[in-house]
PDB file of C-alpha atoms in Angstrom:
ATOM      1  CA  MET A 277     -26.404  -4.262  68.304  1.00  0.00           C
ATOM      2  CA  SER A 278     -23.235  -6.107  67.393  1.00  0.00           C
ATOM      3  CA  HIS A 279     -19.906  -4.537  66.531  1.00  0.00           C
ATOM      4  CA  GLN A 280     -20.226  -5.686  62.938  1.00  0.00           C
ATOM      5  CA  ALA A 281     -23.686  -4.104  62.643  1.00  0.00           C
ATOM      6  CA  THR A 282     -22.270  -0.823  63.977  1.00  0.00           C
ATOM      7  CA  LEU A 283     -19.431  -0.923  61.452  1.00  0.00           C
ATOM      8  CA  ASP A 284     -21.825  -1.863  58.629  1.00  0.00           C
ATOM      9  CA  THR A 285     -24.099   1.079  59.480  1.00  0.00           C
ATOM     10  CA  LEU A 286     -21.184   3.541  59.351  1.00  0.00           C
ATOM     11  CA  LEU A 287     -19.881   2.065  56.090  1.00  0.00           C
ATOM     12  CA  THR A 288     -23.353   2.316  54.542  1.00  0.00           C
ATOM     13  CA  ARG A 289     -23.885   5.887  55.781  1.00  0.00           C
ATOM     14  CA  PHE A 290     -20.402   7.097  54.790  1.00  0.00           C
ATOM     15  CA  PRO A 291     -19.241   4.809  51.930  1.00  0.00           C
ATOM     16  CA  GLU A 292     -16.507   7.138  50.667  1.00  0.00           C
ATOM     17  CA  ALA A 293     -15.012   7.886  54.071  1.00  0.00           C
ATOM     18  CA  GLY A 294     -12.327   5.227  54.391  1.00  0.00           C
ATOM     19  CA  ILE A 295     -13.589   3.890  57.696  1.00  0.00           C
ATOM     20  CA  GLU A 296     -11.637   0.863  58.846  1.00  0.00           C
ATOM     21  CA  ARG A 297     -11.663  -1.609  61.681  1.00  0.00           C
ATOM     22  CA  GLN A 298      -8.460  -1.798  63.658  1.00  0.00           C
ATOM     23  CA  GLU A 299      -7.473  -5.196  65.012  1.00  0.00           C
ATOM     24  CA  GLY A 300      -6.586  -5.401  68.660  1.00  0.00           C
ATOM     25  CA  LEU A 301      -7.996  -6.027  72.095  1.00  0.00           C
ATOM     26  CA  ASP A 302     -10.932  -3.650  71.725  1.00  0.00           C
ATOM     27  CA  PHE A 303     -13.275  -3.196  68.816  1.00  0.00           C
ATOM     28  CA  THR A 304     -11.948   0.005  67.282  1.00  0.00           C
ATOM     29  CA  ILE A 305     -13.136   1.977  64.276  1.00  0.00           C
ATOM     30  CA  VAL A 306     -10.677   4.398  62.670  1.00  0.00           C
ATOM     31  CA  LEU A 307     -12.314   7.453  61.114  1.00  0.00           C
ATOM     32  CA  PRO A 308     -10.994  10.258  58.930  1.00  0.00           C
ATOM     33  CA  SER A 309     -10.917  13.559  60.825  1.00  0.00           C
ATOM     34  CA  SER A 310     -13.444  15.177  58.488  1.00  0.00           C
ATOM     35  CA  LEU A 311     -16.080  12.670  59.574  1.00  0.00           C
ATOM     36  CA  ILE A 312     -15.835  12.808  63.358  1.00  0.00           C
ATOM     37  CA  VAL A 313     -18.901  14.948  64.156  1.00  0.00           C
ATOM     38  CA  ASP A 314     -21.232  13.317  61.612  1.00  0.00           C
ATOM     39  CA  ALA A 315     -20.132   9.807  62.581  1.00  0.00           C
ATOM     40  CA  CYS A 316     -20.526  10.549  66.286  1.00  0.00           C
ATOM     41  CA  ARG A 317     -23.983  11.994  65.697  1.00  0.00           C
ATOM     42  CA  THR A 318     -24.936   8.837  63.753  1.00  0.00           C
ATOM     43  CA  LEU A 319     -23.564   6.647  66.524  1.00  0.00           C
ATOM     44  CA  ARG A 320     -25.579   8.548  69.119  1.00  0.00           C
ATOM     45  CA  ASP A 321     -28.850   9.090  67.238  1.00  0.00           C
ATOM     46  CA  ASP A 322     -29.119   5.939  65.133  1.00  0.00           C
ATOM     47  CA  LEU A 323     -27.121   3.364  67.083  1.00  0.00           C
ATOM     48  CA  GLY A 324     -27.750   4.438  70.672  1.00  0.00           C
ATOM     49  CA  PHE A 325     -24.200   5.291  71.775  1.00  0.00           C
ATOM     50  CA  ASP A 326     -25.446   7.922  74.187  1.00  0.00           C
ATOM     51  CA  PHE A 327     -22.485   8.048  76.584  1.00  0.00           C
ATOM     52  CA  LEU A 328     -18.959   9.282  75.876  1.00  0.00           C
ATOM     53  CA  SER A 329     -17.027   7.811  78.787  1.00  0.00           C
ATOM     54  CA  ASN A 330     -13.557   8.884  77.764  1.00  0.00           C
ATOM     55  CA  LEU A 331     -11.846  11.110  75.237  1.00  0.00           C
ATOM     56  CA  THR A 332      -8.068  11.111  75.211  1.00  0.00           C
ATOM     57  CA  ALA A 333      -5.077  11.297  72.880  1.00  0.00           C
ATOM     58  CA  VAL A 334      -1.940   9.336  72.106  1.00  0.00           C
ATOM     59  CA  ASP A 335       1.282  10.859  70.789  1.00  0.00           C
ATOM     60  CA  ARG A 336       2.617   8.455  68.160  1.00  0.00           C
ATOM     61  CA  PRO A 337       5.935   9.082  66.368  1.00  0.00           C
ATOM     62  CA  ASP A 338       4.200  10.130  63.125  1.00  0.00           C
ATOM     63  CA  ALA A 339       0.796  11.416  64.289  1.00  0.00           C
ATOM     64  CA  PHE A 340      -1.522  12.120  67.166  1.00  0.00           C
ATOM     65  CA  GLU A 341      -4.475   9.824  67.722  1.00  0.00           C
ATOM     66  CA  VAL A 342      -7.615  11.101  69.405  1.00  0.00           C
ATOM     67  CA  VAL A 343      -9.472   8.197  71.016  1.00  0.00           C
ATOM     68  CA  TYR A 344     -13.150   8.117  72.013  1.00  0.00           C
ATOM     69  CA  HIS A 345     -14.728   5.381  74.164  1.00  0.00           C
ATOM     70  CA  LEU A 346     -18.496   5.120  73.677  1.00  0.00           C
ATOM     71  CA  TYR A 347     -21.193   3.169  75.477  1.00  0.00           C
ATOM     72  CA  SER A 348     -24.919   2.743  75.099  1.00  0.00           C
ATOM     73  CA  LEU A 349     -26.786   3.231  78.349  1.00  0.00           C
ATOM     74  CA  SER A 350     -30.177   2.845  76.683  1.00  0.00           C
ATOM     75  CA  ASN A 351     -29.544  -0.205  74.454  1.00  0.00           C
ATOM     76  CA  PRO A 352     -27.468  -3.283  75.116  1.00  0.00           C
ATOM     77  CA  ALA A 353     -24.440  -2.784  72.922  1.00  0.00           C
ATOM     78  CA  PRO A 354     -20.783  -3.602  73.496  1.00  0.00           C
ATOM     79  CA  PRO A 355     -18.482  -0.619  74.102  1.00  0.00           C
ATOM     80  CA  LEU A 356     -16.932   1.010  71.068  1.00  0.00           C
ATOM     81  CA  ALA A 357     -13.618   2.791  70.577  1.00  0.00           C
ATOM     82  CA  LEU A 358     -13.163   5.382  67.828  1.00  0.00           C
ATOM     83  CA  LYS A 359      -9.811   6.725  66.675  1.00  0.00           C
ATOM     84  CA  VAL A 360      -8.914   9.684  64.519  1.00  0.00           C
ATOM     85  CA  ARG A 361      -5.327  10.131  63.322  1.00  0.00           C
ATOM     86  CA  LEU A 362      -3.963  13.673  63.021  1.00  0.00           C
ATOM     87  CA  ALA A 363      -0.839  13.625  60.865  1.00  0.00           C
ATOM     88  CA  ASP A 364      -0.047  17.341  61.280  1.00  0.00           C
ATOM     89  CA  LYS A 365       1.852  17.236  64.569  1.00  0.00           C
ATOM     90  CA  ALA A 366       2.892  20.881  64.262  1.00  0.00           C
ATOM     91  CA  ASP A 367      -0.729  22.121  64.239  1.00  0.00           C
ATOM     92  CA  PRO A 368      -3.112  19.295  65.238  1.00  0.00           C
ATOM     93  CA  ARG A 369      -6.773  20.241  64.782  1.00  0.00           C
ATOM     94  CA  LEU A 370     -10.033  18.348  64.982  1.00  0.00           C
ATOM     95  CA  ALA A 371     -13.697  19.336  65.159  1.00  0.00           C
ATOM     96  CA  SER A 372     -15.189  19.364  68.640  1.00  0.00           C
ATOM     97  CA  VAL A 373     -17.865  16.798  69.503  1.00  0.00           C
ATOM     98  CA  THR A 374     -19.355  18.933  72.300  1.00  0.00           C
ATOM     99  CA  SER A 375     -22.431  19.410  70.097  1.00  0.00           C
ATOM    100  CA  VAL A 376     -22.946  15.631  70.244  1.00  0.00           C
ATOM    101  CA  TRP A 377     -21.996  14.900  73.868  1.00  0.00           C
ATOM    102  CA  GLU A 378     -21.745  17.723  76.400  1.00  0.00           C
ATOM    103  CA  GLY A 379     -19.415  15.490  78.400  1.00  0.00           C
ATOM    104  CA  ALA A 380     -16.744  16.106  75.768  1.00  0.00           C
ATOM    105  CA  ASN A 381     -16.328  19.682  76.998  1.00  0.00           C
ATOM    106  CA  LEU A 382     -13.876  19.123  79.848  1.00  0.00           C
ATOM    107  CA  GLN A 383     -12.249  16.127  78.181  1.00  0.00           C
ATOM    108  CA  GLU A 384     -11.397  18.120  75.029  1.00  0.00           C
ATOM    109  CA  ARG A 385     -10.029  20.907  77.207  1.00  0.00           C
ATOM    110  CA  GLU A 386      -7.797  18.414  79.013  1.00  0.00           C
ATOM    111  CA  VAL A 387      -6.475  16.993  75.721  1.00  0.00           C
ATOM    112  CA  TYR A 388      -5.898  20.549  74.462  1.00  0.00           C
ATOM    113  CA  ASP A 389      -4.018  21.433  77.644  1.00  0.00           C
ATOM    114  CA  LEU A 390      -1.817  18.336  77.808  1.00  0.00           C
ATOM    115  CA  PHE A 391      -1.304  17.569  74.082  1.00  0.00           C
ATOM    116  CA  GLY A 392      -1.992  20.892  72.338  1.00  0.00           C
ATOM    117  CA  ILE A 393      -4.688  19.466  70.040  1.00  0.00           C
ATOM    118  CA  VAL A 394      -7.092  22.229  69.046  1.00  0.00           C
ATOM    119  CA  PHE A 395     -10.773  21.252  68.999  1.00  0.00           C
ATOM    120  CA  GLU A 396     -12.377  23.607  66.514  1.00  0.00           C
ATOM    121  CA  GLY A 397     -15.839  24.809  67.479  1.00  0.00           C
ATOM    122  CA  HIS A 398     -15.313  24.107  71.181  1.00  0.00           C
ATOM    123  CA  PRO A 399     -17.362  26.579  73.262  1.00  0.00           C
ATOM    124  CA  LYS A 400     -14.488  27.514  75.619  1.00  0.00           C
ATOM    125  CA  LEU A 401     -11.198  25.931  74.642  1.00  0.00           C
ATOM    126  CA  GLU A 402      -8.882  26.980  77.456  1.00  0.00           C
ATOM    127  CA  ARG A 403      -6.345  25.191  79.554  1.00  0.00           C
ATOM    128  CA  ILE A 404      -7.889  23.296  82.425  1.00  0.00           C
ATOM    129  CA  LEU A 405      -4.987  21.870  84.443  1.00  0.00           C
ATOM    130  CA  LEU A 406      -2.201  24.360  83.685  1.00  0.00           C
ATOM    131  CA  TRP A 407      -2.365  28.108  83.320  1.00  0.00           C
ATOM    132  CA  GLU A 408      -2.466  30.009  80.045  1.00  0.00           C
ATOM    133  CA  GLY A 409       1.118  30.770  79.145  1.00  0.00           C
ATOM    134  CA  PHE A 410       2.523  27.507  80.483  1.00  0.00           C
ATOM    135  CA  PRO A 411       5.351  26.566  78.105  1.00  0.00           C
ATOM    136  CA  GLY A 412       4.331  23.551  76.082  1.00  0.00           C
ATOM    137  CA  HIS A 413       2.074  20.554  76.515  1.00  0.00           C
ATOM    138  CA  PRO A 414       3.437  18.017  79.011  1.00  0.00           C
ATOM    139  CA  LEU A 415       2.083  14.778  77.485  1.00  0.00           C
ATOM    140  CA  ARG A 416       3.750  15.356  74.122  1.00  0.00           C
ATOM    141  CA  LYS A 417       6.785  13.209  73.485  1.00  0.00           C
ATOM    142  CA  ASP A 418       8.819  16.299  72.573  1.00  0.00           C
ATOM    143  CA  PHE A 419       8.047  18.085  75.860  1.00  0.00           C
ATOM    144  CA  ILE A 420      11.212  18.799  77.794  1.00  0.00           C
ATOM    145  CA  ASN A 421      10.489  17.600  81.302  1.00  0.00           C
ATOM    146  CA  ARG A 422      12.515  19.600  83.734  1.00  0.00           C
ATOM    147  CA  ILE A 423      12.027  21.616  86.878  1.00  0.00           C
ATOM    148  CA  TYR A 424      11.475  25.293  86.222  1.00  0.00           C
ATOM    149  CA  SER A 425      12.479  27.917  88.762  1.00  0.00           C
ATOM    150  CA  PHE A 426       9.837  30.332  89.953  1.00  0.00           C
ATOM    151  CA  GLU A 427      11.694  33.140  88.212  1.00  0.00           C
ATOM    152  CA  GLU A 428      11.456  31.289  84.880  1.00  0.00           C
ATOM    153  CA  MET A 429       7.753  30.656  85.371  1.00  0.00           C
ATOM    154  CA  ARG A 430       6.882  34.141  86.677  1.00  0.00           C
ATOM    155  CA  ALA A 431       6.581  35.522  83.136  1.00  0.00           C
ATOM    156  CA  THR A 432       3.977  32.870  82.276  1.00  0.00           C
ATOM    157  CA  LEU A 433       1.762  33.504  85.305  1.00  0.00           C
ATOM    158  CA  PRO A 434      -1.222  35.862  85.324  1.00  0.00           C
ATOM    159  CA  PRO A 435      -0.271  39.356  86.577  1.00  0.00           C
ATOM    160  CA  GLU A 436      -2.338  39.053  89.796  1.00  0.00           C
ATOM    161  CA  THR A 437      -0.349  36.037  90.995  1.00  0.00           C
ATOM    162  CA  GLU A 438       1.809  37.016  93.952  1.00  0.00           C
ATOM    163  CA  ARG A 439       4.307  34.944  95.845  1.00  0.00           C
TER     164      ARG A 439
END
């Protein structure tokens, strides 16, 4: 299936959604946040995009972007990138796609840990690289990157942690 056929299918299925094609190196479809689960399910079930290879985020000056890279292992189709913009940088939230691709589980947890984006409906949204209580999210542009002393970090560590 061609990129244009994929875009046409989404536009036909969700005519009111404001789906757009973003120009650039990759073929990218920009979706409204309210559509992410339904669009991903359509891409998987109807268009054969059965593999989520990567889910990540980008911290832009005015919004976060959550980016999905999809492939079809069962049908010959060129790879597809999806983007969702989250304008609320103070409380970024987006529905989880773990019900569509189980492989999203750890990737959403990583984005939550490093960017602070909450994936609503995730089965176990916890930090995966840093511990609960770590101050901030290190891939945000506003994160203050400095070396913390052990004494500063002690209050954020689980009680059973000894040094």
